[in-house]
């Protein structure tokens, strides 16, 4: 055996051994159940605290079992679970939340907000130390909770099965695929035919879009068949209020098109009826709107001209941790990408640490920053470093001239965004 073959064989043995060790890691520390921690996130720009409200036990763990320590840290919050006896890190997950955005708004400068949040982890066999850390936009860390949880003495409420589940796309088992769950809001019983039609329609929007269609064997899509008391979605700006399954509402953070779900605890209780890694709320409304937050949830309106684009755009935030690349639309947040700080999102850079982003995709001779070009220019599709993104025209850069994260273009993720989404799908598939 020559030296190259010996090296390859050695690496293969190491990688196979690592995969086996990771698979055993789950059974060493966890049982096949999900523990959900529901809490209130309280504060404003200058202060914040976390108040745990309750724990919920779900009868199965649907997430990856081979990569329990998440390799990405795109989120503004991080849960770390350590074995209490050895202090070994055995699980971690990063995510973001609406509260983090609120802190950067004008109202968040002075007014105290109180928002529902929750995070899932595998149910431990033995006592564990759970640490929840918050990161501000300058990536400064604040530990909000550091506590020991003993499964033998943990007051838990059991998840209840309430809703039928509609299977829309079957790729693999929940342990080896990313499980996407649609939850309808604002569909009354009289909207039953529309609900079923919409769930199938939105599943096609996802599965006909790159990279989901290329990874169709590693994607599952299901829908909760849940009906609302009334039809439609609350629109405070138009003085229109309805009682719905999730009580989603427009005008979140005082931005009319921002469509969000304030009742996060109830959202996850509804979601418990099906496996899920990502929750997409499909709202019965003709009014343009949506929203998406990394490893939190995303929303989309169901009628109108662009719901196909909106759903995959918001899923870019939710699943890939991708940032908005546009800079001309109205937003509520302020100074979301501080000068001198490299954004965590994989598709934006301030050039503080560009080597950690898409530097490997830049062709030799491409100027940095890259001058913009028109649509008919031969370099229009070139990956570069184009100024303007993350809600500002100067100082923040994006990878391409066109992308689903930049403008209203369905199924047009640039190579950088596409790779970020592929990595997450692969993460859930191992």
Coordinates of C-alpha atoms in Angstrom, one line a residue:
X1 CA 0.0 0.0 0.0
X2 CA 1.5 3.4 -1.0
X3 CA 1.6 6.3 1.3
X4 CA -1.4 8.1 -0.1
X5 CA -3.6 4.9 0.2
X6 CA -2.3 4.4 3.8
X7 CA -3.2 7.9 4.7
X8 CA -6.7 7.6 3.1
X9 CA -7.3 4.3 5.0
X10 CA -6.2 5.9 8.3
X11 CA -8.5 8.9 7.8
X12 CA -11.4 6.6 6.9
X13 CA -10.9 4.6 10.1
X14 CA -10.7 7.8 12.2
X15 CA -13.9 9.2 10.6
X16 CA -15.8 6.0 11.0
X17 CA -14.7 5.7 14.6
X18 CA -15.7 9.3 15.2
X19 CA -19.2 8.7 13.7
X20 CA -19.6 5.6 15.9
X21 CA -18.5 7.5 19.0
X22 CA -20.9 10.3 18.3
X23 CA -23.8 7.9 17.7
X24 CA -23.0 6.2 21.1
X25 CA -22.8 9.6 22.7
X26 CA -26.6 10.0 22.6
X27 CA -27.3 6.7 24.3
X28 CA -24.7 7.4 26.9
X29 CA -26.3 10.6 28.2
X30 CA -29.9 10.8 26.9
X31 CA -33.1 8.9 26.5
X32 CA -35.3 9.0 23.4
X33 CA -37.4 12.0 24.6
X34 CA -37.5 15.7 24.2
X35 CA -37.3 18.2 27.1
X36 CA -38.6 21.6 26.3
X37 CA -37.7 24.6 28.4
X38 CA -40.2 27.4 28.2
X39 CA -39.2 30.7 29.6
X40 CA -39.8 34.5 29.5
X41 CA -37.1 36.7 28.0
X42 CA -37.4 40.1 29.8
X43 CA -35.6 43.4 29.3
X44 CA -34.6 46.1 26.9
X45 CA -31.5 47.4 25.2
X46 CA -29.5 47.6 28.4
X47 CA -30.8 44.8 30.6
X48 CA -32.2 41.3 30.2
X49 CA -33.1 38.3 32.2
X50 CA -34.6 34.9 31.7
X51 CA -37.3 33.4 33.9
X52 CA -38.1 29.7 33.4
X53 CA -41.8 29.0 33.5
X54 CA -42.3 25.3 32.8
X55 CA -40.8 22.1 31.3
X56 CA -42.5 19.9 28.8
X57 CA -41.7 16.2 28.0
X58 CA -42.3 14.9 24.5
X59 CA -42.1 11.2 23.8
X60 CA -39.4 11.2 21.1
X61 CA -36.2 13.1 20.2
X62 CA -36.4 14.0 16.5
X63 CA -33.2 15.9 16.1
X64 CA -29.8 14.6 15.0
X65 CA -28.2 12.1 17.3
X66 CA -24.8 12.1 15.7
X67 CA -23.9 15.8 16.0
X68 CA -25.3 16.9 19.3
X69 CA -22.9 19.8 19.7
X70 CA -23.9 22.1 16.9
X71 CA -21.1 23.2 14.6
X72 CA -22.7 26.6 13.8
X73 CA -23.2 29.5 16.1
X74 CA -25.3 31.8 13.9
X75 CA -27.8 32.6 16.7
X76 CA -28.0 35.2 19.4
X77 CA -28.7 32.6 22.1
X78 CA -26.9 29.5 23.0
X79 CA -28.0 26.5 25.1
X80 CA -25.2 24.3 26.4
X81 CA -25.8 21.1 28.3
X82 CA -23.0 19.6 30.3
X83 CA -22.9 16.3 32.1
X84 CA -22.9 17.3 35.8
X85 CA -20.5 14.6 36.9
X86 CA -17.8 15.2 34.3
X87 CA -18.7 18.7 33.2
X88 CA -18.4 17.4 29.6
X89 CA -20.3 19.4 27.0
X90 CA -22.9 16.8 25.6
X91 CA -25.3 19.1 23.7
X92 CA -25.5 22.6 22.3
X93 CA -27.8 24.6 20.0
X94 CA -27.8 28.2 19.0
X95 CA -30.9 30.1 18.0
X96 CA -32.2 33.7 17.7
X97 CA -35.4 35.3 18.9
X98 CA -37.7 38.3 18.4
X99 CA -36.4 39.8 21.7
X100 CA -32.9 40.3 20.3
X101 CA -34.4 42.3 17.4
X102 CA -36.6 44.3 19.8
X103 CA -33.5 45.4 21.8
X104 CA -32.3 47.2 18.6
X105 CA -35.5 49.2 18.0
X106 CA -36.3 52.7 19.2
X107 CA -38.9 51.3 21.6
X108 CA -36.3 48.8 23.0
X109 CA -34.1 51.7 24.1
X110 CA -36.4 52.4 27.1
X111 CA -39.4 50.1 27.3
X112 CA -39.2 46.7 29.1
X113 CA -40.5 43.8 26.9
X114 CA -41.5 40.3 28.1
X115 CA -41.5 37.7 25.4
X116 CA -42.2 34.0 25.4
X117 CA -39.4 31.7 24.1
X118 CA -38.5 28.0 24.4
X119 CA -35.7 25.6 23.5
X120 CA -35.6 21.9 23.0
X121 CA -33.0 19.5 24.2
X122 CA -32.8 15.7 24.5
X123 CA -34.0 14.4 27.9
X124 CA -30.9 13.5 30.0
X125 CA -30.5 10.3 32.0
X126 CA -28.5 11.9 34.8
X127 CA -28.2 15.4 36.3
X128 CA -27.0 18.0 33.8
X129 CA -25.8 21.6 34.0
X130 CA -27.8 23.8 31.6
X131 CA -26.3 27.1 30.6
X132 CA -28.2 29.7 28.5
X133 CA -26.1 32.5 27.1
X134 CA -27.3 35.7 25.3
X135 CA -25.1 37.5 22.7
X136 CA -25.7 41.1 21.8
X137 CA -25.0 42.5 18.3
X138 CA -21.4 43.2 19.3
X139 CA -21.2 39.5 20.2
X140 CA -20.7 40.3 23.9
X141 CA -21.9 37.3 26.0
X142 CA -24.2 37.4 29.0
X143 CA -25.0 34.2 30.9
X144 CA -28.8 34.4 31.6
X145 CA -29.2 31.0 33.3
X146 CA -26.8 28.5 34.7
X147 CA -28.6 25.8 36.6
X148 CA -28.6 22.0 37.3
X149 CA -31.5 19.9 36.1
X150 CA -32.1 16.5 37.7
X151 CA -34.4 14.4 35.6
X152 CA -35.4 12.4 38.7
X153 CA -36.9 15.5 40.3
X154 CA -37.9 17.7 37.4
X155 CA -41.5 18.9 37.3
X156 CA -42.6 18.2 33.7
X157 CA -45.9 18.4 32.0
X158 CA -46.5 15.8 29.3
X159 CA -47.1 16.9 25.7
X160 CA -50.7 16.1 24.5
X161 CA -51.8 14.9 21.1
X162 CA -54.6 17.1 19.7
X163 CA -54.3 17.4 15.9
X164 CA -54.2 15.2 12.9
X165 CA -51.0 15.4 10.9
X166 CA -50.8 15.5 7.1
X167 CA -47.7 14.0 5.4
X168 CA -46.6 16.1 2.5
X169 CA -43.1 14.8 1.6
X170 CA -41.3 11.8 2.9
X171 CA -37.6 11.7 2.6
X172 CA -36.2 9.7 5.5
X173 CA -36.7 8.9 9.2
X174 CA -36.9 11.9 11.5
X175 CA -33.5 11.0 12.9
X176 CA -31.9 11.3 9.5
X177 CA -33.6 14.2 7.8
X178 CA -34.6 17.8 8.5
X179 CA -38.2 17.8 9.6
X180 CA -40.1 20.8 8.3
X181 CA -43.5 21.3 9.9
X182 CA -46.2 23.6 8.5
X183 CA -48.7 25.0 11.0
X184 CA -51.8 26.9 9.6
X185 CA -53.1 30.0 11.3
X186 CA -56.3 31.8 10.5
X187 CA -58.1 28.9 8.8
X188 CA -61.6 28.4 10.1
X189 CA -63.4 25.1 9.6
X190 CA -65.1 26.7 6.6
X191 CA -61.6 27.0 5.1
X192 CA -60.8 23.3 5.3
X193 CA -60.4 22.8 1.5
X194 CA -58.2 25.9 1.3
X195 CA -56.1 24.7 4.2
X196 CA -55.3 21.3 2.6
X197 CA -54.7 22.9 -0.8
X198 CA -52.3 25.5 0.7
X199 CA -50.3 22.9 2.6
X200 CA -49.7 20.9 -0.6
X201 CA -49.0 24.1 -2.5
X202 CA -46.4 25.3 -0.1
X203 CA -44.7 21.9 0.1
X204 CA -44.2 22.2 -3.7
X205 CA -42.8 25.7 -3.3
X206 CA -40.2 24.2 -0.9
X207 CA -39.4 21.0 -2.8
X208 CA -39.1 22.7 -6.2
X209 CA -36.5 25.1 -4.8
X210 CA -32.8 24.5 -4.7
X211 CA -31.2 23.1 -2.6
X212 CA -34.2 21.3 -1.1
X213 CA -35.1 19.5 -4.3
X214 CA -31.5 18.2 -4.6
X215 CA -31.7 16.9 -1.0
X216 CA -35.3 15.6 -1.2
X217 CA -34.2 12.3 0.4
X218 CA -33.2 14.2 3.4
X219 CA -36.2 16.4 3.8
X220 CA -39.5 15.6 5.5
X221 CA -42.5 18.0 5.3
X222 CA -45.7 17.5 7.4
X223 CA -48.6 19.8 8.3
X224 CA -50.7 20.2 11.5
X225 CA -54.4 20.1 10.6
X226 CA -55.4 22.8 13.1
X227 CA -58.3 25.1 12.6
X228 CA -58.9 28.6 14.1
X229 CA -62.0 30.0 15.7
X230 CA -62.1 32.8 13.1
X231 CA -60.8 33.2 9.6
X232 CA -58.0 35.7 8.8
X233 CA -55.0 37.2 10.6
X234 CA -54.9 40.1 12.9
X235 CA -53.9 43.5 11.4
X236 CA -53.6 46.1 14.1
X237 CA -52.9 48.9 11.5
X238 CA -56.2 48.2 9.9
X239 CA -58.1 47.7 13.2
X240 CA -58.8 44.1 12.3
X241 CA -58.6 41.5 15.1
X242 CA -59.4 37.8 15.0
X243 CA -59.1 34.8 17.3
X244 CA -56.9 32.2 15.7
X245 CA -55.0 29.0 16.5
X246 CA -51.7 30.8 17.0
X247 CA -52.9 34.5 17.2
X248 CA -50.3 35.6 14.7
X249 CA -50.3 39.3 14.0
X250 CA -48.9 41.9 11.6
X251 CA -47.1 45.0 12.7
X252 CA -44.6 43.1 14.9
X253 CA -42.0 45.5 16.2
X254 CA -44.2 48.3 14.7
X255 CA -43.4 47.2 11.2
X256 CA -46.7 46.6 9.3
X257 CA -45.5 43.8 7.0
X258 CA -43.7 42.0 9.9
X259 CA -45.9 39.0 10.6
X260 CA -45.0 37.1 13.8
X261 CA -46.4 34.8 16.5
X262 CA -46.2 36.2 20.1
X263 CA -47.5 33.0 21.7
X264 CA -44.4 30.8 21.3
X265 CA -45.3 28.4 24.1
X266 CA -48.7 27.6 22.5
X267 CA -47.0 27.3 19.1
X268 CA -44.7 24.5 20.3
X269 CA -47.6 22.8 22.1
X270 CA -49.4 22.6 18.8
X271 CA -46.2 21.5 17.0
X272 CA -45.8 18.6 19.5
X273 CA -48.1 16.5 17.4
X274 CA -45.5 15.9 14.7
X275 CA -41.7 15.6 14.5
X276 CA -40.1 19.0 13.8
X277 CA -36.8 20.7 13.4
X278 CA -38.2 23.8 11.7
X279 CA -41.6 25.4 12.1
X280 CA -43.2 27.3 9.2
X281 CA -46.5 29.1 10.0
X282 CA -48.8 29.6 7.0
X283 CA -51.1 32.4 7.6
X284 CA -54.5 32.8 5.9
X285 CA -54.2 36.4 4.6
X286 CA -54.0 38.3 1.4
X287 CA -51.8 41.0 3.0
X288 CA -48.1 40.7 2.0
X289 CA -46.0 39.8 5.0
X290 CA -43.8 37.2 6.8
X291 CA -40.9 36.9 9.1
X292 CA -38.1 34.4 9.9
X293 CA -35.7 33.9 12.8
X294 CA -32.9 31.4 13.0
X295 CA -33.9 28.1 14.7
X296 CA -37.0 29.9 16.0
X297 CA -39.9 29.9 13.5
X298 CA -40.9 31.7 10.3
X299 CA -44.2 32.9 8.9
X300 CA -45.7 33.5 5.4
X301 CA -49.0 34.8 4.0
X302 CA -50.9 32.4 1.8
X303 CA -52.5 34.6 -0.9
X304 CA -51.1 37.2 -3.3
X305 CA -48.3 37.4 -5.8
X306 CA -45.2 36.3 -4.0
X307 CA -45.8 33.6 -1.3
X308 CA -43.5 31.1 -3.1
X309 CA -40.6 33.6 -2.8
X310 CA -41.5 34.7 0.8
X311 CA -41.6 31.2 2.2
X312 CA -38.2 30.1 0.9
X313 CA -36.7 33.6 1.8
X314 CA -38.0 33.3 5.4
X315 CA -36.8 29.7 5.5
X316 CA -33.4 31.0 4.6
X317 CA -33.4 32.9 7.9
X318 CA -34.9 30.0 9.9
X319 CA -32.9 27.1 8.6
X320 CA -29.7 28.6 7.2
X321 CA -29.1 31.5 9.5
X322 CA -29.0 33.8 6.5
X323 CA -29.3 37.5 6.7
X324 CA -31.3 39.9 4.6
X325 CA -29.1 41.2 1.8
X326 CA -31.4 44.2 0.9
X327 CA -30.8 47.7 2.2
X328 CA -33.6 49.9 0.8
X329 CA -36.7 48.5 2.5
X330 CA -38.1 49.9 5.7
X331 CA -37.1 48.0 8.9
X332 CA -37.5 48.6 12.7
X333 CA -34.1 47.5 13.8
X334 CA -31.2 50.0 14.2
X335 CA -27.4 49.4 14.1
X336 CA -28.1 45.7 13.5
X337 CA -24.5 45.2 12.2
X338 CA -22.2 47.4 14.3
X339 CA -19.0 48.7 12.7
X340 CA -15.9 46.7 13.5
X341 CA -17.9 43.5 14.1
X342 CA -18.0 40.6 11.6
X343 CA -21.6 39.4 11.2
X344 CA -22.3 35.9 12.3
X345 CA -24.6 35.3 9.3
X346 CA -22.7 33.4 6.5
X347 CA -23.9 35.7 3.7
X348 CA -22.8 39.1 5.0
X349 CA -19.4 40.5 5.8
X350 CA -18.0 43.8 7.1
X351 CA -14.5 42.7 5.9
X352 CA -13.4 42.4 9.5
X353 CA -12.9 38.7 9.0
X354 CA -13.8 38.0 5.4
X355 CA -11.6 34.9 5.3
X356 CA -14.2 33.2 7.5
X357 CA -16.9 33.8 4.9
X358 CA -16.8 33.2 1.2
X359 CA -13.3 34.2 0.3
X360 CA -12.7 30.7 -1.1
X361 CA -15.4 31.4 -3.7
X362 CA -13.8 34.6 -5.1
X363 CA -12.2 34.2 -8.5
X364 CA -8.6 35.4 -8.8
X365 CA -8.5 39.0 -9.9
X366 CA -11.9 39.9 -8.5
X367 CA -11.6 43.3 -6.8
X368 CA -12.7 43.5 -3.1
X369 CA -15.0 45.4 -2.7
X370 CA -16.5 44.5 -6.1
X371 CA -18.0 47.2 -8.3
X372 CA -21.7 46.6 -9.0
X373 CA -22.8 45.6 -12.5
X374 CA -26.0 45.7 -14.5
X375 CA -28.2 42.7 -15.2
X376 CA -26.9 42.3 -18.8
X377 CA -23.2 42.5 -17.8
X378 CA -21.2 39.3 -18.3
X379 CA -20.1 39.4 -14.7
X380 CA -23.7 39.7 -13.3
X381 CA -23.6 36.2 -11.9
X382 CA -20.1 36.5 -10.4
X383 CA -19.5 36.0 -6.7
X384 CA -17.8 39.1 -5.3
X385 CA -18.1 41.5 -2.3
X386 CA -20.8 43.9 -3.2
X387 CA -21.5 46.8 -0.9
X388 CA -25.0 47.1 0.5
X389 CA -26.8 44.6 2.7
X390 CA -28.2 44.0 6.2
X391 CA -30.4 47.0 5.9
X392 CA -27.6 49.5 5.3
X393 CA -26.1 50.8 2.1
X394 CA -22.5 51.3 3.4
X395 CA -20.1 49.2 5.3
X396 CA -21.9 45.8 4.9
X397 CA -21.3 43.5 1.9
X398 CA -23.1 40.7 0.2
X399 CA -21.9 37.9 -2.1
X400 CA -23.7 38.5 -5.4
X401 CA -25.8 41.0 -7.3
X402 CA -28.9 38.8 -7.1
X403 CA -30.2 36.3 -4.6
X404 CA -33.4 35.2 -3.0
X405 CA -32.1 36.8 0.2
X406 CA -31.7 40.1 -1.6
X407 CA -34.7 40.7 -3.9
X408 CA -38.0 39.1 -4.9
X409 CA -36.6 36.2 -6.8
X410 CA -38.0 32.7 -6.1
X411 CA -35.5 29.8 -6.3
X412 CA -32.4 32.0 -6.8
X413 CA -30.2 31.4 -3.8
X414 CA -26.6 32.5 -4.6
X415 CA -23.8 29.9 -4.2
X416 CA -22.9 31.2 -0.7
X417 CA -26.5 31.0 0.6
X418 CA -27.1 27.7 -1.2
X419 CA -24.0 26.2 0.5
X420 CA -25.2 27.4 3.9
X421 CA -28.5 25.7 3.5
X422 CA -26.9 22.5 2.2
X423 CA -24.7 22.3 5.3
X424 CA -27.7 22.5 7.6
X425 CA -29.6 19.9 5.7
X426 CA -26.5 17.6 5.9
X427 CA -26.2 18.4 9.6
X428 CA -29.7 17.0 10.3
X429 CA -29.2 14.1 7.9
X430 CA -26.2 12.5 9.7

